Coordinates of C-alpha atoms in Angstrom, one line a residue:
X93 CA 27.8 -42.7 -26.0
X94 CA 27.8 -39.6 -25.2
X95 CA 24.6 -38.1 -26.9
X96 CA 23.1 -41.5 -25.8
X97 CA 23.3 -39.8 -22.7
X98 CA 22.0 -36.3 -23.0
X99 CA 19.2 -37.5 -24.8
X100 CA 18.7 -40.7 -21.9
X101 CA 18.8 -37.7 -19.5
X102 CA 16.6 -35.4 -21.7
X103 CA 14.0 -38.1 -21.4
X104 CA 14.0 -38.1 -17.9
X105 CA 13.6 -34.9 -17.9
X106 CA 10.7 -34.5 -19.6
X107 CA 8.6 -37.0 -18.3
X108 CA 9.6 -36.4 -15.1
X109 CA 8.0 -32.6 -16.0
X110 CA 4.9 -34.9 -17.8
X111 CA 4.2 -36.6 -14.8
X112 CA 4.7 -33.0 -12.7
X113 CA 2.1 -32.0 -14.8
X114 CA -0.8 -34.5 -14.0
X115 CA -3.9 -33.9 -13.7
X116 CA -6.5 -36.0 -11.4
X117 CA -8.6 -38.4 -13.5
X118 CA -12.0 -37.6 -14.3
X119 CA -14.3 -39.6 -11.8
X120 CA -16.9 -42.6 -12.7
X121 CA -20.9 -41.7 -13.6
X122 CA -23.8 -43.3 -13.5
X123 CA -23.0 -45.3 -10.3
X124 CA -26.4 -46.9 -9.8
X125 CA -26.3 -51.1 -7.2
X126 CA -28.9 -53.6 -7.1
X127 CA -29.4 -54.5 -3.8
X128 CA -29.2 -57.9 -2.8
X129 CA -29.3 -61.0 0.0
X130 CA -26.1 -60.1 2.4
X131 CA -24.7 -58.0 -0.4
X132 CA -24.9 -55.3 -3.2
X133 CA -23.7 -55.1 -6.7
X134 CA -22.3 -51.9 -8.4
X135 CA -22.9 -51.0 -11.9
X136 CA -20.9 -47.2 -13.3
X137 CA -19.4 -45.4 -16.7
X138 CA -15.7 -44.8 -16.5
X139 CA -13.3 -43.4 -18.9
X140 CA -11.1 -45.7 -20.9
X141 CA -7.0 -46.5 -19.2
X142 CA -8.1 -45.9 -15.6
X143 CA -8.6 -48.1 -12.7
X144 CA -11.1 -47.7 -9.1
X145 CA -10.8 -47.8 -5.8
X146 CA -13.7 -48.8 -4.2
X147 CA -14.6 -48.1 -0.3
X148 CA -17.4 -49.0 1.6
X149 CA -19.1 -49.4 4.9
X150 CA -22.0 -49.2 7.2
X151 CA -23.3 -46.3 8.6
X152 CA -21.3 -44.7 11.5
X153 CA -18.4 -47.5 10.9
X154 CA -14.9 -46.1 9.0
X155 CA -15.2 -46.9 5.1
X156 CA -12.7 -50.2 4.4
X157 CA -11.5 -49.8 0.3
X158 CA -12.2 -52.8 -1.5
X159 CA -9.6 -55.4 -2.2
X160 CA -9.6 -57.2 -5.6
X161 CA -7.1 -56.6 -8.6
X162 CA -9.6 -55.4 -11.4
X163 CA -12.3 -54.3 -10.4
X164 CA -14.8 -54.0 -13.1
X165 CA -18.3 -52.5 -13.3
X166 CA -20.9 -54.9 -11.8
X167 CA -18.2 -55.6 -8.9
X168 CA -20.5 -57.6 -5.9
X169 CA -19.8 -56.5 -2.6
X170 CA -21.2 -59.6 0.1
X171 CA -21.1 -60.2 3.6
X172 CA -22.9 -57.2 3.9
X173 CA -25.4 -57.3 7.0
X174 CA -29.6 -57.1 4.8
X175 CA -31.3 -53.4 6.5
X176 CA -27.9 -51.4 7.6
X177 CA -27.9 -48.4 5.4
X178 CA -24.4 -49.5 3.4
X179 CA -22.3 -46.4 2.5
X180 CA -20.5 -46.5 -1.0
X181 CA -17.8 -44.0 -2.8
X182 CA -16.1 -45.0 -6.1
X183 CA -12.8 -43.8 -7.6
X184 CA -10.9 -43.5 -10.5
X185 CA -7.3 -43.9 -10.3
X186 CA -4.8 -43.6 -12.8
X187 CA -1.5 -45.4 -13.6
X188 CA 0.5 -42.6 -11.2
X189 CA -1.8 -43.0 -8.3
X190 CA -4.2 -39.5 -8.5
X191 CA -7.1 -40.6 -7.3
X192 CA -10.8 -38.6 -9.4
X193 CA -13.5 -36.3 -7.3
X194 CA -14.7 -39.0 -5.8
X195 CA -18.8 -41.0 -6.0
X196 CA -21.2 -41.5 -3.5
X197 CA -24.1 -43.8 -3.1
X198 CA -26.5 -45.0 -0.4
X199 CA -27.4 -48.8 -0.5
X200 CA -28.9 -50.9 2.0
X201 CA -29.0 -54.8 1.0
X202 CA -31.6 -57.1 1.8
X203 CA -32.9 -60.9 1.0
X204 CA -35.0 -60.4 -1.6
X205 CA -35.1 -63.7 -3.4
X206 CA -38.5 -64.5 -2.0
X207 CA -40.1 -62.0 -3.6
X208 CA -38.1 -61.9 -7.4
X209 CA -39.0 -66.1 -7.0
X210 CA -42.9 -64.7 -6.4
X211 CA -42.8 -61.8 -9.1
X212 CA -41.3 -65.2 -11.2
X213 CA -43.7 -67.5 -10.6
X214 CA -46.6 -65.6 -11.7
X215 CA -45.8 -64.2 -14.6
X216 CA -45.3 -67.7 -15.5
X217 CA -48.4 -69.2 -14.6
X218 CA -49.8 -66.1 -15.9
X219 CA -47.8 -66.5 -19.5
X220 CA -48.9 -69.8 -19.6
X221 CA -52.7 -69.0 -18.7
X222 CA -53.1 -66.9 -22.0
X223 CA -52.1 -70.3 -23.9
X224 CA -55.2 -72.5 -25.1
X225 CA -54.4 -76.2 -25.2
X226 CA -56.7 -77.5 -27.8
X227 CA -54.2 -73.8 -31.0
X228 CA -51.3 -76.8 -30.3
X229 CA -49.7 -80.0 -31.3
X230 CA -50.3 -82.5 -28.2
X231 CA -46.3 -82.8 -29.0
X232 CA -46.1 -78.8 -28.6
X233 CA -48.6 -78.4 -26.2
X234 CA -46.3 -80.9 -23.7
X235 CA -43.5 -78.7 -25.4
X236 CA -45.0 -75.6 -24.0
X237 CA -45.8 -76.9 -20.7
X238 CA -42.2 -78.8 -19.6
X239 CA -41.4 -74.8 -20.6
X240 CA -43.6 -73.8 -18.2
X241 CA -42.9 -76.5 -15.8
X242 CA -39.6 -76.2 -15.6
X243 CA -39.2 -72.6 -15.8
X244 CA -41.6 -73.3 -11.8
X245 CA -38.8 -75.5 -11.2
X246 CA -35.8 -73.3 -11.9
X247 CA -37.0 -70.2 -10.0
X248 CA -38.2 -72.1 -7.3
X249 CA -34.3 -73.5 -7.2
X250 CA -33.1 -70.7 -8.1
X251 CA -30.6 -69.5 -4.7
X252 CA -30.3 -65.7 -6.7
X253 CA -31.5 -62.9 -8.2
X254 CA -29.6 -62.8 -11.1
X255 CA -31.0 -66.6 -11.7
X256 CA -34.6 -66.4 -11.2
X257 CA -34.9 -64.1 -13.9
X258 CA -32.1 -66.2 -16.1
X259 CA -35.7 -68.8 -15.1
X260 CA -38.0 -66.6 -16.0
X261 CA -37.2 -64.5 -19.1
X262 CA -36.8 -68.9 -20.8
X263 CA -39.7 -69.6 -19.8
X264 CA -40.9 -67.1 -21.0
X265 CA -39.3 -67.1 -24.6
X266 CA -39.4 -70.8 -25.2
X267 CA -43.1 -71.0 -24.2
X268 CA -44.0 -67.9 -26.8
X269 CA -41.5 -70.0 -29.3
X270 CA -44.2 -72.5 -30.3
X271 CA -45.8 -73.2 -32.9
X272 CA -50.1 -72.7 -32.6
X273 CA -51.4 -76.2 -35.0
X274 CA -53.3 -75.4 -38.5
X275 CA -50.3 -72.7 -39.5
X276 CA -52.4 -70.2 -37.8
X277 CA -48.2 -68.7 -36.1
X278 CA -45.0 -70.0 -36.9
X279 CA -41.5 -69.7 -35.3
X280 CA -41.4 -65.9 -36.8
X281 CA -43.9 -65.5 -35.5
X282 CA -43.5 -66.7 -32.3
X283 CA -39.8 -64.9 -32.1
X284 CA -42.4 -61.7 -32.6
X285 CA -44.2 -62.3 -29.6
X286 CA -41.6 -63.5 -27.6
X287 CA -39.5 -60.1 -28.0
X288 CA -42.6 -57.7 -27.7
X289 CA -43.6 -58.8 -25.0
X290 CA -40.2 -59.6 -22.8
X291 CA -39.7 -56.1 -23.9
X292 CA -42.4 -54.1 -23.5
X293 CA -41.1 -51.7 -21.4
X294 CA -37.8 -51.0 -23.6
X295 CA -40.6 -50.3 -26.1
X296 CA -42.7 -47.7 -24.6
X297 CA -40.0 -45.7 -23.0
X298 CA -40.8 -42.0 -24.4
X299 CA -38.2 -40.5 -21.8
X300 CA -34.6 -42.5 -21.7
X301 CA -32.3 -42.5 -18.6
X302 CA -28.8 -43.6 -18.5
X303 CA -31.1 -46.5 -16.4
X304 CA -33.1 -47.6 -19.1
X305 CA -29.3 -49.2 -20.9
X306 CA -28.8 -52.3 -19.8
X307 CA -32.4 -53.2 -21.2
X308 CA -32.4 -51.1 -23.8
X309 CA -28.5 -53.1 -25.3
X310 CA -30.9 -56.1 -24.1
X311 CA -34.1 -55.8 -27.2
X312 CA -30.7 -54.0 -29.1
X313 CA -28.9 -57.3 -28.3
X314 CA -32.7 -59.3 -28.9
X315 CA -33.7 -57.1 -32.1
X316 CA -30.1 -58.2 -33.7
X317 CA -30.5 -62.1 -32.8
X318 CA -34.2 -61.7 -34.7
X319 CA -34.6 -63.6 -38.5
X320 CA -35.9 -61.7 -40.7
X321 CA -39.0 -63.7 -41.1
X322 CA -39.8 -63.1 -37.3
X323 CA -38.7 -59.4 -38.0
X324 CA -41.5 -59.5 -40.3
X325 CA -44.5 -60.4 -37.7
X326 CA -43.4 -57.5 -35.0
X327 CA -46.7 -55.1 -35.2
X328 CA -45.0 -52.7 -31.6
X329 CA -44.5 -49.4 -33.9
X330 CA -41.5 -48.7 -32.2
X331 CA -40.2 -53.0 -32.5
X332 CA -38.1 -51.6 -35.1
X333 CA -34.0 -51.0 -34.9
X334 CA -33.7 -46.9 -35.6
X335 CA -35.9 -46.6 -32.4
X336 CA -34.1 -49.0 -30.6
X337 CA -30.4 -47.3 -31.2
X338 CA -31.4 -44.5 -31.5
X339 CA -32.2 -44.8 -27.3
X340 CA -29.6 -46.2 -27.4
X341 CA -27.0 -42.8 -29.1
X342 CA -28.9 -41.3 -27.0
X343 CA -27.9 -42.9 -23.3
X344 CA -24.7 -42.4 -25.0
X345 CA -25.2 -38.7 -24.9
X346 CA -26.6 -38.2 -21.9
X347 CA -23.3 -40.0 -20.4
X348 CA -20.1 -38.6 -22.6
X349 CA -22.5 -35.1 -21.6
X350 CA -21.8 -36.6 -17.8
X351 CA -18.2 -36.8 -18.3
X352 CA -17.4 -34.3 -20.4
X353 CA -19.6 -31.9 -17.5
X354 CA -18.4 -33.5 -14.7
X355 CA -14.3 -33.3 -16.0
X356 CA -15.0 -29.4 -16.9
X357 CA -16.1 -28.9 -13.6
X358 CA -13.6 -31.0 -11.6
X359 CA -10.7 -29.5 -13.5
X360 CA -12.4 -25.9 -12.7
X361 CA -12.2 -26.8 -9.2
X362 CA -7.9 -28.3 -8.9
X363 CA -7.2 -24.8 -10.6
X364 CA -8.4 -23.3 -7.4
X365 CA -5.1 -22.7 -5.1
X366 CA -6.7 -23.9 -1.3
X367 CA -4.1 -22.0 0.6
X368 CA -5.9 -19.1 -1.3
X369 CA -9.8 -19.2 0.1
X370 CA -10.3 -19.0 4.0
X371 CA -11.9 -22.6 5.1
X372 CA -15.5 -22.1 4.9
X373 CA -15.1 -21.1 1.3
X374 CA -13.1 -24.0 -0.1
X375 CA -15.7 -26.0 1.8
X376 CA -18.6 -23.3 -0.4
X377 CA -16.5 -23.7 -3.8
X378 CA -15.8 -28.4 -3.3
X379 CA -19.9 -28.2 -2.1
X380 CA -20.8 -27.1 -5.4
X381 CA -18.6 -29.6 -6.7
X382 CA -19.8 -32.0 -5.6
X383 CA -23.2 -30.4 -5.9
X384 CA -23.2 -30.4 -8.6
X385 CA -22.3 -34.1 -9.1
X386 CA -25.0 -35.5 -8.8
X387 CA -27.6 -33.3 -9.5
X388 CA -25.0 -34.1 -13.0
X389 CA -25.8 -38.6 -12.1
X390 CA -29.3 -37.2 -12.2
X391 CA -29.8 -35.7 -14.5
X392 CA -31.1 -38.0 -18.4
X393 CA -31.3 -34.4 -20.0
X394 CA -27.9 -33.0 -22.2
X395 CA -29.4 -29.7 -22.1
X396 CA -29.8 -29.7 -18.1
X397 CA -26.6 -31.3 -18.1
X398 CA -24.6 -28.6 -19.1
X399 CA -26.6 -25.9 -17.3
X400 CA -25.8 -27.5 -14.3
X401 CA -21.8 -27.4 -14.8
X402 CA -22.0 -24.1 -16.4
X403 CA -23.3 -22.2 -13.5
X404 CA -21.8 -24.6 -11.1
X405 CA -18.3 -23.5 -12.6
X406 CA -19.9 -19.7 -11.8
X407 CA -20.5 -20.2 -8.8
X408 CA -17.5 -21.9 -8.0
X409 CA -15.9 -17.9 -9.9
X410 CA -18.6 -16.2 -7.7
X411 CA -16.2 -17.6 -4.5
X412 CA -12.8 -17.0 -5.8
X413 CA -14.2 -13.2 -6.8
X414 CA -15.4 -13.2 -3.1
X415 CA -12.8 -14.2 -1.5
X416 CA -10.7 -11.8 -2.9
X417 CA -13.2 -8.9 -2.2
X418 CA -12.8 -10.2 1.2
X419 CA -9.3 -10.5 1.4
X420 CA -8.0 -8.0 -0.1
X421 CA -11.2 -5.6 2.7
X422 CA -9.0 -7.8 5.1
X423 CA -5.7 -6.4 4.0
X424 CA -7.0 -2.9 3.7
X425 CA -7.8 -2.8 6.8
X426 CA -4.9 -4.8 8.4
X427 CA -2.8 -1.8 7.2
X428 CA -4.8 0.6 8.7
X429 CA -5.3 -0.6 11.5
X430 CA -1.3 -1.8 12.5
X431 CA 0.3 -0.2 9.5
X432 CA 2.1 2.6 11.4
X433 CA 2.9 -0.6 13.9
X434 CA 4.2 -2.7 11.7
X435 CA 6.9 0.6 10.0
X436 CA 8.5 1.7 14.0
X437 CA 11.6 1.4 13.5
X438 CA 13.0 -1.7 15.7
X439 CA 16.2 0.1 16.8
X440 CA 14.3 2.8 19.1
X441 CA 11.0 0.6 20.4
X442 CA 11.2 -0.1 23.7
X443 CA 8.6 -1.6 25.7
X444 CA 5.8 0.2 26.3
X445 CA 5.0 -0.5 22.0
X446 CA 4.7 -4.6 23.5
X447 CA 0.5 -4.6 23.5
X448 CA 0.4 -2.3 20.0
X449 CA 2.2 -5.7 17.8
X450 CA 0.4 -8.0 20.4
X451 CA -2.5 -6.6 19.3
X452 CA -1.0 -6.9 15.5
X453 CA 0.2 -9.9 15.7
X454 CA -2.9 -11.1 16.9
X455 CA -4.9 -9.5 14.3
X456 CA -2.6 -11.1 11.8
X457 CA -2.9 -14.7 13.1
X458 CA -6.7 -13.6 12.3
X459 CA -6.3 -13.0 9.1
X460 CA -6.9 -15.7 6.2
X461 CA -5.0 -17.3 4.1
X462 CA -5.5 -14.9 0.7
X463 CA -5.0 -12.2 2.9
X464 CA -2.0 -12.5 4.1
X465 CA -0.3 -13.3 0.7
X466 CA -0.8 -9.5 0.4
X467 CA 0.8 -8.9 3.7
X468 CA 3.4 -11.3 4.1
X469 CA 6.3 -8.1 5.3
X470 CA 4.9 -7.4 8.0
X471 CA 5.3 -11.0 10.2
X472 CA 8.7 -10.5 10.2
X473 CA 8.3 -6.7 10.7
X474 CA 6.6 -7.7 14.2
X475 CA 8.2 -10.9 15.2
X476 CA 11.2 -8.6 15.1
X477 CA 9.9 -5.6 16.9
X478 CA 8.7 -8.5 19.7
X479 CA 11.6 -10.0 19.2
X480 CA 13.5 -6.6 20.6
X481 CA 10.9 -5.6 22.6
X482 CA 11.4 -9.5 25.0
X483 CA 15.2 -8.9 24.6
X484 CA 14.7 -5.4 27.6
X485 CA 13.5 -8.8 29.8
X486 CA 10.8 -5.3 30.9
X487 CA 8.8 -7.4 34.2
X488 CA 7.8 -4.7 35.9
X489 CA 5.9 -0.7 34.9
X490 CA 3.9 1.4 37.2
X491 CA 2.7 4.8 36.5
X492 CA 0.8 4.8 40.2
X493 CA -3.1 5.9 37.9
X494 CA -6.0 7.8 40.4
X495 CA -8.1 4.9 38.7
X496 CA -6.4 2.2 40.1
X497 CA -3.7 3.9 41.9
X498 CA -1.3 0.5 42.3
X499 CA -2.2 -1.4 39.8
X500 CA 0.8 -2.3 37.5
X501 CA 1.0 -0.6 33.7
X502 CA 3.3 -4.5 33.0
X503 CA 3.3 -6.8 34.9
X504 CA 1.5 -7.3 39.1
X505 CA 0.6 -5.2 40.9
X506 CA 2.2 -3.2 44.0
X507 CA 1.2 -3.4 47.6
X508 CA 0.9 -0.2 50.0
X509 CA 3.2 -1.7 53.5
X510 CA 3.4 0.3 56.5
X511 CA 1.2 3.2 58.2
X512 CA 1.8 7.1 57.3
X513 CA 0.4 8.8 55.1
X514 CA 0.6 8.9 51.7
X515 CA -1.7 11.0 48.6
X516 CA -2.3 11.3 45.3
X517 CA -0.8 14.3 43.9
X518 CA -2.6 17.0 41.4
X519 CA -2.1 19.5 38.7
X520 CA 0.6 21.3 41.9
X521 CA 2.7 18.6 42.4
X522 CA 3.2 17.6 38.3
X523 CA 0.9 19.2 34.5
X524 CA -0.5 15.7 34.8
X525 CA -2.4 16.0 37.5
X526 CA -3.8 11.6 37.6
X527 CA -0.9 10.4 37.6
X528 CA 1.7 9.9 40.4
X529 CA 1.9 9.8 44.5
X530 CA 3.4 11.1 47.8
X531 CA 5.3 8.8 49.8
X532 CA 5.9 10.0 53.8
X533 CA 8.2 8.4 56.2
X534 CA 6.7 4.3 57.3
X535 CA 5.3 3.5 54.6
X536 CA 7.0 1.4 51.6
X537 CA 5.9 -0.7 48.1
X538 CA 6.3 -4.2 47.7
X539 CA 6.6 -6.6 44.9
X540 CA 5.9 -9.8 45.0
X541 CA 7.3 -12.5 42.6
X542 CA 7.9 -16.0 41.1
X543 CA 10.9 -15.5 38.9
X544 CA 13.1 -18.7 38.3
X545 CA 16.2 -17.1 39.4
X546 CA 17.7 -14.1 42.1
X547 CA 19.0 -11.4 39.3
X548 CA 22.5 -10.0 39.5
X549 CA 21.9 -7.8 36.8
X550 CA 18.9 -5.2 36.4
X551 CA 17.8 -2.0 35.8
X552 CA 15.4 0.5 37.7
X553 CA 13.2 3.5 36.8
X554 CA 12.6 6.3 39.1
X555 CA 10.8 9.2 37.8
X556 CA 10.3 11.1 41.0
X557 CA 10.9 14.9 42.8
X558 CA 12.4 15.7 46.2
X559 CA 11.3 18.8 48.7
X560 CA 13.8 18.3 50.9
X561 CA 17.7 16.8 52.0
X562 CA 16.7 13.8 53.9
X563 CA 17.2 10.7 53.6
X564 CA 15.4 8.6 50.9
X565 CA 15.3 4.7 49.9
X566 CA 15.1 3.5 46.9
X567 CA 14.8 0.2 47.7
X568 CA 15.3 -2.5 49.6
X569 CA 15.8 -6.7 48.8
X570 CA 14.7 -7.9 52.0
X571 CA 11.5 -8.1 51.8
X572 CA 10.9 -8.4 55.5
X573 CA 12.7 -4.5 55.5
X574 CA 14.5 -5.5 59.0
X575 CA 18.0 -4.1 56.7
X576 CA 18.6 -0.5 55.5
X577 CA 17.4 0.3 52.0
X578 CA 20.4 -0.7 49.0
X579 CA 20.5 2.8 47.7
X580 CA 19.9 6.2 49.1
X581 CA 19.3 10.3 48.6
X582 CA 21.9 11.3 50.8
X583 CA 20.3 13.2 54.0
X584 CA 23.3 14.4 56.0
X585 CA 26.3 16.1 53.8
X586 CA 27.5 16.8 51.5
X587 CA 23.3 16.5 50.9
X588 CA 21.3 15.3 47.5
X589 CA 24.4 13.2 46.3
X590 CA 22.8 9.2 45.7
X591 CA 24.6 6.1 46.2
X592 CA 25.3 4.1 49.5
X593 CA 28.9 3.7 51.8
X594 CA 29.4 0.4 49.6
X595 CA 29.6 1.5 47.1
X596 CA 30.0 5.2 47.3
X597 CA 28.9 8.8 46.6
X598 CA 28.1 10.8 43.7
X599 CA 29.8 13.4 43.2
X600 CA 27.0 15.5 42.0
X601 CA 23.9 16.5 43.5
X602 CA 20.0 15.1 43.5
X603 CA 17.9 18.9 42.4
X604 CA 14.9 19.1 45.2
X605 CA 11.5 20.2 43.4
X606 CA 12.4 19.1 40.5
X607 CA 11.2 15.5 38.7
X608 CA 14.5 13.7 38.1
X609 CA 14.2 10.5 35.7
X610 CA 16.9 8.6 38.4
X611 CA 17.1 5.5 36.1
X612 CA 20.6 2.3 38.3
X613 CA 22.0 0.4 35.7
X614 CA 23.5 -3.4 38.1
X615 CA 25.7 -5.4 35.7
X616 CA 27.2 -8.2 37.7
X617 CA 29.3 -6.3 40.2
X618 CA 29.4 -2.5 37.9
X619 CA 27.1 -0.5 39.3
X620 CA 25.6 2.9 37.0
X621 CA 23.8 5.5 38.3
X622 CA 22.3 8.0 36.0
X623 CA 20.1 10.7 37.4
X624 CA 18.4 13.3 33.4
X625 CA 21.0 10.6 31.3
X626 CA 23.9 11.9 32.9
X627 CA 26.4 9.3 34.8
X628 CA 25.9 9.9 38.6
X629 CA 28.2 7.1 39.9
X630 CA 30.3 4.3 38.3
X631 CA 30.9 2.8 41.1
X632 CA 32.3 -1.6 40.5
X633 CA 31.6 -3.2 44.0
X634 CA 28.3 -4.1 43.0
X635 CA 28.9 -7.9 43.1
X636 CA 28.2 -7.4 47.0
X637 CA 24.6 -9.9 47.9
X638 CA 22.8 -6.6 49.6
X639 CA 22.2 -6.0 46.0
X640 CA 21.4 -9.3 44.7
X641 CA 17.7 -9.3 44.6
X642 CA 15.2 -11.8 45.6
X643 CA 13.3 -14.5 42.7
X644 CA 10.0 -12.9 45.1
X645 CA 10.0 -9.7 44.6
X646 CA 12.0 -6.4 46.4
X647 CA 10.6 -3.7 48.7
X648 CA 10.8 0.0 47.3
X649 CA 10.9 3.3 49.3
X650 CA 11.5 1.2 52.5
X651 CA 14.2 1.1 55.2
X652 CA 14.1 -0.4 58.8
X653 CA 14.7 2.4 61.0
X654 CA 12.6 5.4 60.1
X655 CA 15.2 7.3 57.5
X656 CA 12.2 6.8 54.1
X657 CA 11.4 10.1 54.2
X658 CA 7.9 12.2 51.8
X659 CA 8.6 11.8 48.4
X660 CA 7.0 11.9 45.3
X661 CA 6.3 9.6 42.4
X662 CA 5.0 8.8 39.0
X663 CA 7.2 5.7 37.6
X664 CA 8.7 3.2 38.2
X665 CA 10.3 1.2 35.7
X666 CA 11.5 -2.4 36.6
X667 CA 14.1 -5.3 33.6
X668 CA 15.1 -7.8 34.4
X669 CA 18.9 -6.6 32.4
X670 CA 21.9 -4.2 32.2
X671 CA 19.3 -2.1 29.9
X672 CA 22.7 -0.9 27.2
X673 CA 22.8 2.2 25.7
X674 CA 20.5 2.5 23.4
X675 CA 18.1 0.5 25.1
X676 CA 18.2 3.3 28.1
X677 CA 18.1 6.1 25.7
X678 CA 15.1 4.9 24.0
X679 CA 13.1 3.8 27.0
X680 CA 13.9 8.1 27.3
X681 CA 16.9 9.9 30.0
X682 CA 14.6 12.3 31.1
X683 CA 10.3 12.3 31.8
X684 CA 8.4 13.1 29.4

């Protein structure tokens, strides 16, 4: 029993592997449509053991699935509008439900019955006119006339084109088979004449096409039905089995070549991974395949069919080469441009690198799928760097560039408020004369915000220089400037210390005429002040309401009663969280 169970499991796994490896089936070939009144009859050649699925619809409308349990060649699609263009798509379908590539054609239904009837009547009358009553007994002549009259009547009452053609051929064959007087004719001779008349088009073929298949098979069938006596009366040089079977063999060779070529092209196309191509390149691959299908269906030369196949496969290979080369070039350019950014240590990155990371991410998104496969390791690096940067919670950064003094390096622009003097810094104040401002009494800066909530935890960075020991405010949370500033450099003894009465003041002083980086880190009730990386003040009284920053903004260097004396500034930065020691250190404990 255990052996049987193991065998069942192995067979089941084997069937799953076989199913998962199944390829799409080969498509049909030689799709032809015969239009009629409100209908189109579709015929085709298809590989064995496959079903067929037909979708059709009028131009400008969605295609609908033709419903039918069995859909053989010769299927009639009826209920169509005469004069309208209809598009047909035919697939082969495997037993597991896989579909082949589509074969498409378009036809316009028309009521051709009247013209076919007229053509048949003319053919019957013309054939009858070629016979002379004097050549027949009265009985045989009556029979000949009967074939003619019956044919005309049947044509007149026919409701389909096929019925018209059958009536015409029956009348022509019947008249041709009537025996003449005096042994001048015989049944065999009449059969031979009828055969050569009915199949004149086939006997005149010099270059056979697949479209001739039905007519050739009909000629072979009628030839096989001839008696040996009738065959002895055949006069046309091509009225023989060798010629007719030769046409059939040529047609079969063309059909086989078409099926084999389309199968080879389909297999080649399916071997390409769509994910490894740009949309445009993959559309080119599919276009090459579909154009080759169409050209193959239109060709009746085995040599030409094989040439079309070989060219299509070569062209698809060239698209692959182009795609690979383009992807490698994309990859090389991306790494040359963004390699340094991708490999930047996440532990030391700061918001200042955000533009470079954003550009690298944008350029990565624009890579083709194949190019991305070469740099898969870079995307997680960039995502991690972006995450680290966002964790700083940067609200704004201002470097006071002379070309646009109050414009933000990041975030919202500042606006100059109040009255009084201010000036741009030059080389006598700072080694970078294109940055920085001096702000005197009565002037202050306003930052307007629209945050989701007020801030009780935040970080400020000020790069600044003081030239005296007078009072100097850093920021104020009252946007109307109707209160004292929140943090100060003290202007009374001990002068130069930093803080405010609610927090206390530092024991160390801020040096005059020296550029300093002053950092305030507020985390709830904790309030720490660093000067050039040294902790000047560590207070637990930061939870007072005066230190909460409004969601609407904050003022810099503002005081309500004129204690905002002259100060030099080259940078202000603002973060919506209390930065960690690592983050603060990454930003630089001293000025650059």
